[in-house]
Amino acid sequence: MNMTRWITTIRERLQRPAPPPETRRIGLALSGGGGKGAAHIGVLQVIQELDIPIDLIVGTSAGGAVAVLYAAGFDLAAIQDVFRQSALRRIATPDPTGTGIIGQRRREEMLYRLLGDRTFADLNLPCAVVATDLVSGETVVLNEGPVVPALLATTALPALFPPVPYGDMLLADGGILNNLPVDVAYELGAQRVIAVDLRDAQAGFSLQPEENDSLLARFMFAPKQFAVAQRALSLLMAEATELRLQQHPPDVLIQPDVASIHTLDLSTPEKGYAIGLEAARELAGELIDLRLWRNGTQLAVQPQPRRARKIERKRSVMIGSNRLPARSRPEAAGTV
């Protein structure tokens, strides 16, 4: 089990000699996002339409679920149906451990019905999912052993689902520390990476009920408390993702505008699918460049400016004076 402790920059990668075509590998990295993760399915549709070869796939949380299902050979319509089956109203049971609001039993039963005892070695292409060890505080990359426990771990959103015991670790949603695992794709051997980023931190925030609020979120627990916690976590994850993207830039960054989809709404994946489809088609030229590189038609993909909806760092808002009182300023010390 590998811990993520690596830093790679696009400049370092481009300075390396281009590998021969038969060893070139394209990786796909899918971010977390709950119900927003259906956008990944639309992106995969475009990747298939453009005949982009994917040599390995990695994901966090909802992105990890899509990654495993795709690597297991599920077609895109079937993956959409898994989203519908995962709607909270279908899987909700009390958590007997008291560490989550919803227990894992029905989710686990559903995943075993779909995937059985498959291991990562049984999948059709190399695949990894990312989780967070609450004991050590480290990111954990799961790419061996049975896939169902790994999926339960990578999607265990804190407070909503209980963490998953895994050896001497206690695993929760990978998005806590690494919501878009581009670095993992490089570590597993990809020379070029397509990343799908589902951040929506620029969206506004309100405590008023919204149309896309999950019905279950309204009656099962205090929705306003959950909304505040979810917003705080999304802001932290967005900032962390931006810093990671600066350290590990992908070659193509796709950012579907998923702000209108509630994180807990898995019942209407067709909406996310359409958004992902549109976002990926806008970058069809860059995706085709990767295919040409992979097939040896071009020597290398030249780095392009990332068309990112960058999460701008905002200046702190100062409430009141922006100067310390005279008695608190260092230069005022010792004065009468």
Short mmCIF file of C-alpha atoms in Angstrom, two decimals:
data_model
loop_
_atom_site.label_atom_id
_atom_site.label_comp_id
_atom_site.label_asym_id
_atom_site.label_seq_id
_atom_site.Cartn_x
_atom_site.Cartn_y
_atom_site.Cartn_z
CA MET A 1 0.00 0.00 0.00
CA ASN A 2 1.65 3.20 -1.16
CA MET A 3 1.51 6.55 0.62
CA THR A 4 1.52 9.63 -1.54
CA ARG A 5 4.83 11.39 -0.95
CA TRP A 6 5.90 12.56 -4.37
CA ILE A 7 6.17 15.79 -6.26
CA THR A 8 6.38 15.99 -10.06
CA THR A 9 6.22 19.10 -12.20
CA ILE A 10 5.25 19.36 -15.84
CA ARG A 11 8.64 20.89 -16.63
CA GLU A 12 10.44 17.85 -15.24
CA ARG A 13 8.21 15.52 -17.26
CA LEU A 14 8.71 17.42 -20.51
CA GLN A 15 12.49 17.38 -20.06
CA ARG A 16 12.49 13.59 -20.05
CA PRO A 17 13.07 11.83 -23.38
CA ALA A 18 9.78 10.88 -25.02
CA PRO A 19 9.13 7.17 -24.42
CA PRO A 20 8.60 4.90 -27.43
CA PRO A 21 4.94 4.65 -28.50
CA GLU A 22 4.51 1.12 -27.17
CA THR A 23 5.31 2.28 -23.62
CA ARG A 24 3.40 5.57 -23.58
CA ARG A 25 0.60 5.67 -21.04
CA ILE A 26 -2.32 8.02 -20.54
CA GLY A 27 -3.87 8.17 -17.09
CA LEU A 28 -7.31 9.45 -16.12
CA ALA A 29 -7.79 11.08 -12.68
CA LEU A 30 -11.34 11.61 -11.41
CA SER A 31 -12.17 13.85 -8.45
CA GLY A 32 -14.71 13.36 -5.71
CA GLY A 33 -18.03 15.17 -5.63
CA GLY A 34 -20.87 12.85 -4.61
CA GLY A 35 -23.79 13.30 -7.00
CA LYS A 36 -21.67 15.68 -9.06
CA GLY A 37 -19.57 12.63 -9.97
CA ALA A 38 -22.05 11.69 -12.70
CA ALA A 39 -20.23 14.30 -14.80
CA HIS A 40 -17.36 11.81 -15.02
CA ILE A 41 -19.63 9.53 -17.05
CA GLY A 42 -20.18 12.25 -19.66
CA VAL A 43 -16.43 12.82 -19.87
CA LEU A 44 -15.88 9.09 -20.41
CA GLN A 45 -18.45 9.19 -23.21
CA VAL A 46 -16.37 11.80 -25.06
CA ILE A 47 -13.16 9.87 -24.39
CA GLN A 48 -14.77 6.84 -26.01
CA GLU A 49 -16.12 8.85 -28.94
CA LEU A 50 -12.65 10.29 -29.64
CA ASP A 51 -11.02 6.87 -29.21
CA ILE A 52 -8.64 8.14 -26.52
CA PRO A 53 -6.79 5.14 -25.05
CA ILE A 54 -6.84 5.12 -21.24
CA ASP A 55 -4.05 2.99 -19.79
CA LEU A 56 -4.84 3.50 -16.11
CA ILE A 57 -7.55 5.19 -14.07
CA VAL A 58 -7.54 6.61 -10.55
CA GLY A 59 -10.20 8.35 -8.51
CA THR A 60 -11.30 9.74 -5.19
CA SER A 61 -14.72 9.22 -3.60
CA ALA A 62 -17.36 9.34 -6.38
CA GLY A 63 -14.50 9.49 -8.88
CA GLY A 64 -13.09 6.33 -7.32
CA ALA A 65 -16.44 4.58 -7.73
CA VAL A 66 -16.64 5.55 -11.40
CA ALA A 67 -13.02 4.50 -11.89
CA VAL A 68 -13.57 1.01 -10.48
CA LEU A 69 -16.84 0.44 -12.33
CA TYR A 70 -15.29 1.56 -15.62
CA ALA A 71 -12.20 -0.58 -15.05
CA ALA A 72 -14.47 -3.52 -14.24
CA GLY A 73 -16.09 -3.26 -17.67
CA PHE A 74 -19.42 -1.61 -16.81
CA ASP A 75 -20.82 0.37 -19.72
CA LEU A 76 -21.67 4.02 -19.17
CA ALA A 77 -25.42 3.45 -18.95
CA ALA A 78 -24.83 0.84 -16.24
CA ILE A 79 -22.64 3.27 -14.28
CA GLN A 80 -25.45 5.84 -14.40
CA ASP A 81 -27.79 3.19 -13.03
CA VAL A 82 -25.38 2.54 -10.14
CA PHE A 83 -25.70 6.21 -9.23
CA ARG A 84 -29.48 5.82 -9.09
CA GLN A 85 -29.16 2.70 -6.94
CA SER A 86 -26.89 4.68 -4.59
CA ALA A 87 -29.46 7.40 -3.89
CA LEU A 88 -29.55 7.91 -0.15
CA ARG A 89 -33.25 7.10 0.14
CA ARG A 90 -32.42 3.63 -1.20
CA ILE A 91 -29.40 2.84 0.95
CA ALA A 92 -30.20 4.64 4.21
CA THR A 93 -30.06 2.54 7.36
CA PRO A 94 -29.07 3.66 10.86
CA ASP A 95 -25.36 3.39 11.63
CA PRO A 96 -24.90 0.95 14.53
CA THR A 97 -21.38 2.25 15.23
CA GLY A 98 -22.58 5.77 15.99
CA THR A 99 -19.76 7.26 13.89
CA GLY A 100 -21.96 8.14 10.93
CA ILE A 101 -25.53 9.10 10.17
CA ILE A 102 -26.07 6.34 7.62
CA GLY A 103 -24.77 2.80 8.01
CA GLN A 104 -22.73 0.96 5.39
CA ARG A 105 -24.82 -2.25 5.27
CA ARG A 106 -27.00 -1.54 2.22
CA ARG A 107 -24.16 0.12 0.33
CA GLU A 108 -21.97 -2.88 0.99
CA GLU A 109 -24.69 -5.31 -0.12
CA MET A 110 -25.28 -3.33 -3.32
CA LEU A 111 -21.56 -3.21 -4.17
CA TYR A 112 -21.13 -6.94 -3.61
CA ARG A 113 -24.13 -7.61 -5.88
CA LEU A 114 -22.45 -5.52 -8.58
CA LEU A 115 -18.81 -6.49 -8.15
CA GLY A 116 -18.79 -9.72 -6.17
CA ASP A 117 -15.38 -10.66 -4.84
CA ARG A 118 -13.45 -8.87 -7.58
CA THR A 119 -10.00 -7.65 -6.67
CA PHE A 120 -8.03 -4.85 -8.30
CA ALA A 121 -6.05 -7.54 -10.12
CA ASP A 122 -9.30 -8.72 -11.77
CA LEU A 123 -10.05 -5.33 -13.35
CA ASN A 124 -9.58 -4.69 -17.05
CA LEU A 125 -7.02 -1.93 -16.56
CA PRO A 126 -4.83 -0.67 -13.71
CA CYS A 127 -6.95 1.21 -11.20
CA ALA A 128 -6.52 2.85 -7.81
CA VAL A 129 -8.76 4.71 -5.39
CA VAL A 130 -7.73 7.17 -2.70
CA ALA A 131 -8.79 7.20 0.94
CA THR A 132 -7.71 9.03 4.09
CA ASP A 133 -6.39 7.26 7.19
CA LEU A 134 -7.90 9.04 10.18
CA VAL A 135 -5.33 7.41 12.48
CA SER A 136 -2.11 8.54 10.77
CA GLY A 137 -3.55 11.52 8.91
CA GLU A 138 -2.10 10.24 5.64
CA THR A 139 -3.46 9.72 2.15
CA VAL A 140 -3.76 6.03 1.32
CA VAL A 141 -3.72 4.64 -2.22
CA LEU A 142 -5.68 1.40 -2.59
CA ASN A 143 -4.77 -0.59 -5.70
CA GLU A 144 -4.66 -4.19 -4.52
CA GLY A 145 -6.97 -6.59 -2.74
CA PRO A 146 -10.80 -6.64 -2.89
CA VAL A 147 -12.43 -3.61 -4.47
CA VAL A 148 -15.61 -3.38 -2.36
CA PRO A 149 -13.91 -2.42 0.94
CA ALA A 150 -11.80 0.07 -1.00
CA LEU A 151 -14.93 1.65 -2.49
CA LEU A 152 -16.63 1.86 0.90
CA ALA A 153 -13.53 3.63 2.23
CA THR A 154 -12.96 6.14 -0.56
CA THR A 155 -16.63 7.23 -0.46
CA ALA A 156 -17.01 7.37 3.35
CA LEU A 157 -17.91 11.06 3.61
CA PRO A 158 -17.18 12.12 7.21
CA ALA A 159 -20.23 12.37 9.47
CA LEU A 160 -22.51 10.93 6.77
CA PHE A 161 -20.92 7.46 6.60
CA PRO A 162 -18.81 5.73 9.25
CA PRO A 163 -15.10 5.23 8.55
CA VAL A 164 -13.99 1.79 7.36
CA PRO A 165 -11.57 -0.35 9.40
CA TYR A 166 -8.80 -1.53 7.06
CA GLY A 167 -5.95 -3.39 8.75
CA ASP A 168 -4.58 -1.04 11.41
CA MET A 169 -6.10 1.96 9.63
CA LEU A 170 -9.45 3.70 9.86
CA LEU A 171 -10.27 4.94 6.37
CA ALA A 172 -12.55 7.78 5.32
CA ASP A 173 -13.25 9.72 2.14
CA GLY A 174 -10.09 10.37 0.14
CA GLY A 175 -11.24 13.88 -0.68
CA ILE A 176 -10.27 15.05 2.79
CA LEU A 177 -6.62 15.20 1.70
CA ASN A 178 -6.48 14.43 -2.03
CA ASN A 179 -9.69 15.05 -3.93
CA LEU A 180 -8.10 14.99 -7.41
CA PRO A 181 -5.33 12.36 -7.44
CA VAL A 182 -3.31 13.48 -10.45
CA ASP A 183 -0.13 12.68 -8.51
CA VAL A 184 -1.31 9.10 -8.03
CA ALA A 185 -1.78 8.67 -11.78
CA TYR A 186 1.80 9.79 -12.39
CA GLU A 187 3.12 7.56 -9.61
CA LEU A 188 1.37 4.55 -11.14
CA GLY A 189 3.14 5.11 -14.45
CA ALA A 190 1.19 7.60 -16.55
CA GLN A 191 3.29 9.99 -18.64
CA ARG A 192 0.26 12.10 -19.57
CA VAL A 193 -2.83 12.68 -17.43
CA ILE A 194 -6.38 13.80 -18.11
CA ALA A 195 -7.95 15.18 -14.92
CA VAL A 196 -11.62 15.85 -14.21
CA ASP A 197 -12.09 18.41 -11.45
CA LEU A 198 -15.53 18.83 -9.88
CA ARG A 199 -14.81 21.72 -7.54
CA ASP A 200 -17.60 24.22 -7.07
CA ALA A 201 -16.20 26.45 -4.32
CA GLN A 202 -16.97 29.57 -6.34
CA ALA A 203 -20.67 28.82 -6.16
CA GLY A 204 -22.67 30.94 -3.76
CA PHE A 205 -23.79 29.66 -0.38
CA SER A 206 -27.15 29.92 1.30
CA LEU A 207 -28.87 28.21 4.19
CA GLN A 208 -32.22 28.43 2.42
CA PRO A 209 -33.60 25.10 1.14
CA GLU A 210 -32.83 24.51 -2.52
CA GLU A 211 -34.68 22.48 -5.12
CA ASN A 212 -31.76 20.09 -5.47
CA ASP A 213 -31.54 19.38 -1.74
CA SER A 214 -31.92 15.68 -1.12
CA LEU A 215 -35.25 14.78 0.49
CA LEU A 216 -33.37 12.52 2.86
CA ALA A 217 -31.06 15.36 3.89
CA ARG A 218 -34.15 17.33 4.94
CA PHE A 219 -35.75 14.81 7.25
CA MET A 220 -32.93 12.57 8.47
CA PHE A 221 -30.71 15.16 10.09
CA ALA A 222 -30.44 18.92 10.51
CA PRO A 223 -29.89 20.12 6.93
CA LYS A 224 -28.52 23.52 7.90
CA GLN A 225 -25.85 22.02 10.12
CA PHE A 226 -24.88 19.59 7.40
CA ALA A 227 -24.85 22.38 4.79
CA VAL A 228 -22.44 24.45 6.88
CA ALA A 229 -20.12 21.47 7.46
CA GLN A 230 -20.25 20.49 3.79
CA ARG A 231 -19.48 24.04 2.65
CA ALA A 232 -16.53 24.31 5.03
CA LEU A 233 -15.13 21.00 3.80
CA SER A 234 -15.58 21.97 0.14
CA LEU A 235 -13.67 25.22 0.67
CA LEU A 236 -10.77 23.39 2.31
CA MET A 237 -10.74 20.76 -0.43
CA ALA A 238 -10.84 23.38 -3.19
CA GLU A 239 -7.83 25.20 -1.78
CA ALA A 240 -5.91 21.94 -1.31
CA THR A 241 -6.78 20.83 -4.84
CA GLU A 242 -5.51 24.08 -6.34
CA LEU A 243 -2.18 23.70 -4.54
CA ARG A 244 -1.87 20.07 -5.66
CA LEU A 245 -2.61 21.02 -9.27
CA GLN A 246 0.23 23.53 -9.13
CA GLN A 247 2.57 20.76 -7.98
CA HIS A 248 1.21 18.07 -10.30
CA PRO A 249 -0.38 19.73 -13.35
CA PRO A 250 -2.35 17.42 -15.65
CA ASP A 251 -1.98 17.69 -19.41
CA VAL A 252 -5.72 18.18 -19.91
CA LEU A 253 -7.87 19.61 -17.12
CA ILE A 254 -11.63 19.25 -17.55
CA GLN A 255 -13.80 21.23 -15.14
CA PRO A 256 -17.52 20.58 -15.61
CA ASP A 257 -19.74 23.27 -14.11
CA VAL A 258 -21.50 21.11 -11.54
CA ALA A 259 -22.49 23.84 -9.07
CA SER A 260 -26.18 23.18 -9.73
CA ILE A 261 -25.95 19.54 -8.59
CA HIS A 262 -26.26 18.78 -4.89
CA THR A 263 -23.54 16.56 -3.46
CA LEU A 264 -26.16 14.23 -1.98
CA ASP A 265 -28.32 13.99 -5.11
CA LEU A 266 -27.42 10.73 -6.85
CA SER A 267 -30.90 10.11 -8.21
CA THR A 268 -30.58 12.11 -11.46
CA PRO A 269 -27.17 11.25 -12.98
CA GLU A 270 -28.34 12.23 -16.47
CA LYS A 271 -27.93 15.89 -15.49
CA GLY A 272 -24.29 15.45 -14.47
CA TYR A 273 -23.70 13.27 -17.54
CA ALA A 274 -24.83 16.09 -19.86
CA ILE A 275 -22.65 18.65 -18.07
CA GLY A 276 -19.59 16.39 -18.27
CA LEU A 277 -20.28 15.68 -21.93
CA GLU A 278 -20.32 19.38 -22.77
CA ALA A 279 -17.20 20.19 -20.76
CA ALA A 280 -15.17 17.39 -22.37
CA ARG A 281 -16.28 18.25 -25.90
CA GLU A 282 -14.98 21.79 -25.39
CA LEU A 283 -11.50 20.27 -24.95
CA ALA A 284 -11.76 17.73 -27.77
CA GLY A 285 -8.73 19.22 -29.54
CA GLU A 286 -6.48 18.75 -26.52
CA LEU A 287 -7.76 15.22 -26.02
CA ILE A 288 -7.04 14.37 -29.67
CA ASP A 289 -3.49 15.72 -29.21
CA LEU A 290 -3.04 13.18 -26.43
CA ARG A 291 -4.26 10.38 -28.69
CA LEU A 292 -1.76 11.42 -31.36
CA TRP A 293 1.03 11.43 -28.78
CA ARG A 294 -0.03 8.04 -27.43
CA ASN A 295 0.01 6.52 -30.92
CA GLY A 296 3.40 8.01 -31.74
CA THR A 297 2.04 10.42 -34.36
CA GLN A 298 3.56 13.37 -32.47
CA LEU A 299 6.78 13.46 -30.49
CA ALA A 300 5.12 15.00 -27.44
CA VAL A 301 2.16 16.98 -26.31
CA GLN A 302 3.21 20.55 -25.81
CA PRO A 303 1.96 22.09 -22.56
CA GLN A 304 -1.09 24.26 -23.07
CA PRO A 305 -2.41 26.95 -20.74
CA ARG A 306 -4.88 25.24 -18.45
CA ARG A 307 -8.44 26.36 -19.07
CA ALA A 308 -9.25 26.17 -15.41
CA ARG A 309 -11.97 27.89 -13.51
CA LYS A 310 -9.26 28.67 -11.01
CA ILE A 311 -10.30 29.10 -7.42
CA GLU A 312 -8.97 32.59 -6.77
CA ARG A 313 -7.42 33.21 -3.40
CA LYS A 314 -9.42 36.04 -1.92
CA ARG A 315 -7.91 38.62 0.38
CA SER A 316 -9.05 38.51 3.96
CA VAL A 317 -11.90 40.83 4.75
CA MET A 318 -10.94 43.25 7.51
CA ILE A 319 -13.73 44.07 9.93
CA GLY A 320 -12.84 47.34 11.65
CA SER A 321 -9.43 49.02 11.71
CA ASN A 322 -6.59 47.44 9.78
CA ARG A 323 -4.10 48.75 12.35
CA LEU A 324 -3.36 47.43 15.79
CA PRO A 325 -4.10 49.74 18.75
CA ALA A 326 -1.08 51.81 19.75
CA ARG A 327 -0.44 49.80 22.91
CA SER A 328 -0.32 46.59 20.86
CA ARG A 329 2.04 47.78 18.14
CA PRO A 330 5.69 46.76 18.63
CA GLU A 331 6.91 50.32 18.11
CA ALA A 332 4.63 51.50 20.91
CA ALA A 333 6.14 49.15 23.47
CA GLY A 334 7.71 50.96 26.39
CA THR A 335 6.00 54.27 25.65
CA VAL A 336 3.92 56.10 28.19
#
